[in-house]
Short mmCIF file of N, CA and C in Angstrom, two decimals:
data_model
loop_
_atom_site.label_atom_id
_atom_site.label_comp_id
_atom_site.label_asym_id
_atom_site.label_seq_id
_atom_site.Cartn_x
_atom_site.Cartn_y
_atom_site.Cartn_z
N ASP A 1 141.80 -92.77 -156.37
CA ASP A 1 142.58 -91.55 -156.58
C ASP A 1 142.42 -91.09 -158.03
N GLU A 2 142.12 -89.82 -158.22
CA GLU A 2 141.87 -89.26 -159.56
C GLU A 2 143.09 -89.38 -160.47
N ARG A 3 144.28 -89.23 -159.93
CA ARG A 3 145.49 -89.29 -160.76
C ARG A 3 145.72 -90.68 -161.34
N GLU A 4 145.21 -91.69 -160.68
CA GLU A 4 145.43 -93.06 -161.12
C GLU A 4 144.47 -93.51 -162.21
N LYS A 5 143.38 -92.76 -162.44
CA LYS A 5 142.42 -93.15 -163.46
C LYS A 5 143.03 -92.98 -164.85
N VAL A 6 142.81 -93.98 -165.67
CA VAL A 6 143.33 -93.95 -167.04
C VAL A 6 142.13 -93.98 -167.97
N PRO A 7 142.04 -93.03 -168.92
CA PRO A 7 140.91 -93.04 -169.84
C PRO A 7 140.86 -94.33 -170.66
N ARG A 8 139.66 -94.73 -171.00
CA ARG A 8 139.48 -95.92 -171.84
C ARG A 8 140.28 -95.74 -173.14
N GLY A 9 140.95 -96.80 -173.58
CA GLY A 9 141.73 -96.74 -174.81
C GLY A 9 143.12 -96.16 -174.64
N HIS A 10 143.56 -96.01 -173.40
CA HIS A 10 144.89 -95.46 -173.11
C HIS A 10 145.64 -96.42 -172.20
N VAL A 11 146.96 -96.28 -172.17
CA VAL A 11 147.80 -97.10 -171.30
C VAL A 11 148.78 -96.17 -170.58
N PRO A 12 148.93 -96.32 -169.26
CA PRO A 12 149.91 -95.49 -168.55
C PRO A 12 151.31 -96.06 -168.71
N MET A 13 152.28 -95.17 -168.82
CA MET A 13 153.68 -95.57 -168.88
C MET A 13 154.46 -94.63 -167.98
N VAL A 14 155.59 -95.10 -167.48
CA VAL A 14 156.44 -94.29 -166.62
C VAL A 14 157.81 -94.19 -167.28
N THR A 15 158.32 -92.97 -167.37
CA THR A 15 159.64 -92.76 -167.98
C THR A 15 160.73 -93.09 -166.97
N GLY A 16 161.95 -93.11 -167.46
CA GLY A 16 163.09 -93.45 -166.61
C GLY A 16 163.22 -92.56 -165.39
N CYS A 17 162.79 -91.30 -165.49
CA CYS A 17 162.89 -90.38 -164.36
C CYS A 17 161.65 -90.42 -163.47
N GLY A 18 160.68 -91.29 -163.80
CA GLY A 18 159.50 -91.45 -162.96
C GLY A 18 158.27 -90.66 -163.37
N ALA A 19 158.33 -89.93 -164.47
CA ALA A 19 157.16 -89.18 -164.93
C ALA A 19 156.14 -90.13 -165.54
N ARG A 20 154.88 -89.94 -165.20
CA ARG A 20 153.79 -90.79 -165.72
C ARG A 20 153.20 -90.13 -166.95
N VAL A 21 153.11 -90.90 -168.03
CA VAL A 21 152.55 -90.42 -169.30
C VAL A 21 151.48 -91.41 -169.73
N VAL A 22 150.29 -90.90 -170.07
CA VAL A 22 149.19 -91.75 -170.53
C VAL A 22 149.16 -91.68 -172.05
N VAL A 23 149.26 -92.84 -172.70
CA VAL A 23 149.41 -92.93 -174.16
C VAL A 23 148.21 -93.65 -174.76
N PRO A 24 147.64 -93.10 -175.85
CA PRO A 24 146.56 -93.82 -176.53
C PRO A 24 147.06 -95.17 -177.05
N VAL A 25 146.27 -96.22 -176.86
CA VAL A 25 146.66 -97.57 -177.28
C VAL A 25 146.96 -97.60 -178.78
N ARG A 26 146.24 -96.82 -179.58
CA ARG A 26 146.44 -96.84 -181.04
C ARG A 26 147.86 -96.44 -181.43
N LEU A 27 148.58 -95.74 -180.54
CA LEU A 27 149.94 -95.32 -180.86
C LEU A 27 150.98 -96.42 -180.64
N LEU A 28 150.60 -97.51 -180.02
CA LEU A 28 151.57 -98.57 -179.74
C LEU A 28 152.11 -99.21 -181.01
N ARG A 29 151.42 -99.03 -182.12
CA ARG A 29 151.90 -99.56 -183.41
C ARG A 29 152.88 -98.61 -184.10
N ASP A 30 152.98 -97.38 -183.62
CA ASP A 30 153.89 -96.42 -184.23
C ASP A 30 155.33 -96.93 -184.11
N PRO A 31 156.11 -96.85 -185.19
CA PRO A 31 157.48 -97.39 -185.16
C PRO A 31 158.36 -96.79 -184.06
N CYS A 32 158.22 -95.51 -183.77
CA CYS A 32 159.06 -94.88 -182.74
C CYS A 32 158.67 -95.35 -181.34
N ILE A 33 157.37 -95.47 -181.10
CA ILE A 33 156.89 -95.99 -179.81
C ILE A 33 157.30 -97.46 -179.68
N ALA A 34 157.13 -98.23 -180.76
CA ALA A 34 157.50 -99.65 -180.74
C ALA A 34 158.98 -99.82 -180.43
N GLU A 35 159.82 -98.94 -180.96
CA GLU A 35 161.25 -99.02 -180.68
C GLU A 35 161.53 -98.79 -179.20
N LEU A 36 160.84 -97.82 -178.60
CA LEU A 36 161.01 -97.57 -177.17
C LEU A 36 160.51 -98.76 -176.34
N LEU A 37 159.43 -99.39 -176.78
CA LEU A 37 158.93 -100.58 -176.09
C LEU A 37 159.93 -101.73 -176.19
N ASP A 38 160.59 -101.87 -177.35
CA ASP A 38 161.64 -102.88 -177.50
C ASP A 38 162.81 -102.59 -176.56
N MET A 39 163.19 -101.31 -176.47
CA MET A 39 164.27 -100.93 -175.55
C MET A 39 163.89 -101.25 -174.11
N ALA A 40 162.62 -100.99 -173.75
CA ALA A 40 162.15 -101.29 -172.40
C ALA A 40 162.22 -102.79 -172.12
N ALA A 41 161.83 -103.60 -173.11
CA ALA A 41 161.88 -105.05 -172.95
C ALA A 41 163.32 -105.53 -172.76
N GLN A 42 164.26 -104.93 -173.51
CA GLN A 42 165.67 -105.31 -173.38
C GLN A 42 166.22 -104.92 -172.02
N GLN A 43 165.84 -103.74 -171.55
CA GLN A 43 166.40 -103.24 -170.30
C GLN A 43 165.71 -103.83 -169.07
N TYR A 44 164.39 -103.93 -169.10
CA TYR A 44 163.63 -104.34 -167.91
C TYR A 44 163.04 -105.75 -168.01
N GLY A 45 163.01 -106.33 -169.22
CA GLY A 45 162.39 -107.63 -169.41
C GLY A 45 160.90 -107.51 -169.69
N TYR A 46 160.31 -108.63 -170.07
CA TYR A 46 158.88 -108.63 -170.40
C TYR A 46 158.00 -108.78 -169.17
N GLY A 47 158.56 -109.17 -168.06
CA GLY A 47 157.78 -109.41 -166.85
C GLY A 47 157.73 -108.23 -165.90
N GLN A 48 157.72 -107.02 -166.41
CA GLN A 48 157.67 -105.85 -165.55
C GLN A 48 156.38 -105.85 -164.74
N PRO A 49 156.46 -105.77 -163.42
CA PRO A 49 155.23 -105.65 -162.64
C PRO A 49 154.70 -104.22 -162.71
N GLY A 50 153.40 -104.08 -162.78
CA GLY A 50 152.80 -102.75 -162.75
C GLY A 50 152.88 -102.02 -164.08
N VAL A 51 153.07 -100.72 -164.00
CA VAL A 51 153.07 -99.84 -165.16
C VAL A 51 154.30 -100.08 -166.02
N LEU A 52 154.14 -99.95 -167.34
CA LEU A 52 155.28 -100.09 -168.26
C LEU A 52 156.29 -98.98 -168.02
N ARG A 53 157.55 -99.35 -167.90
CA ARG A 53 158.64 -98.37 -167.76
C ARG A 53 159.31 -98.19 -169.10
N ILE A 54 159.55 -96.94 -169.46
CA ILE A 54 160.20 -96.59 -170.72
C ILE A 54 161.56 -95.99 -170.38
N PRO A 55 162.66 -96.53 -170.93
CA PRO A 55 164.00 -96.08 -170.54
C PRO A 55 164.46 -94.81 -171.25
N CYS A 56 163.76 -93.70 -171.01
CA CYS A 56 164.21 -92.41 -171.53
C CYS A 56 163.61 -91.32 -170.65
N ASP A 57 164.08 -90.09 -170.82
CA ASP A 57 163.55 -89.01 -170.00
C ASP A 57 162.17 -88.58 -170.49
N ALA A 58 161.45 -87.89 -169.63
CA ALA A 58 160.07 -87.51 -169.91
C ALA A 58 159.95 -86.61 -171.13
N GLY A 59 160.85 -85.65 -171.28
CA GLY A 59 160.79 -84.73 -172.41
C GLY A 59 160.91 -85.46 -173.74
N HIS A 60 161.87 -86.36 -173.83
CA HIS A 60 162.06 -87.13 -175.06
C HIS A 60 160.83 -87.99 -175.34
N PHE A 61 160.32 -88.67 -174.31
CA PHE A 61 159.17 -89.55 -174.52
C PHE A 61 157.94 -88.75 -174.96
N ARG A 62 157.72 -87.60 -174.36
CA ARG A 62 156.57 -86.78 -174.76
C ARG A 62 156.72 -86.30 -176.21
N ARG A 63 157.94 -85.99 -176.62
CA ARG A 63 158.16 -85.59 -178.03
C ARG A 63 157.87 -86.76 -178.97
N VAL A 64 158.27 -87.96 -178.59
CA VAL A 64 157.99 -89.15 -179.40
C VAL A 64 156.48 -89.37 -179.50
N VAL A 65 155.77 -89.26 -178.37
CA VAL A 65 154.31 -89.43 -178.36
C VAL A 65 153.65 -88.35 -179.21
N ASP A 66 154.10 -87.09 -179.07
CA ASP A 66 153.53 -86.01 -179.88
C ASP A 66 153.73 -86.27 -181.37
N GLY A 67 154.91 -86.74 -181.76
CA GLY A 67 155.18 -87.07 -183.16
C GLY A 67 154.29 -88.20 -183.64
N ALA A 68 154.09 -89.20 -182.80
CA ALA A 68 153.22 -90.33 -183.17
C ALA A 68 151.77 -89.86 -183.32
N LEU A 69 151.34 -88.96 -182.45
CA LEU A 69 149.98 -88.41 -182.56
C LEU A 69 149.82 -87.66 -183.88
N HIS A 70 150.84 -86.89 -184.23
CA HIS A 70 150.81 -86.12 -185.48
C HIS A 70 150.73 -87.05 -186.69
N ARG A 71 151.54 -88.12 -186.67
CA ARG A 71 151.53 -89.08 -187.78
C ARG A 71 150.22 -89.86 -187.86
N ALA A 72 149.57 -90.07 -186.72
CA ALA A 72 148.34 -90.86 -186.68
C ALA A 72 147.13 -90.09 -187.20
N ASP A 73 147.22 -88.77 -187.24
CA ASP A 73 146.08 -87.95 -187.70
C ASP A 73 145.91 -87.95 -189.18
#
């Protein structure tokens, strides 16, 4: 399925409302993304099966990713 393909160097994540967002791996070191990953670990645990779930709505997560992209440039 074309929707399931993830570009090399990216990781798929799913927000609390179920929206799928593909994030460049290089952004995982960004402090804001790392904080959301910590929140996900606290809420869902480290043994999440499948795609990483992020405990926030899609709009907020996309804004965090956009900010991280801007800082990474």
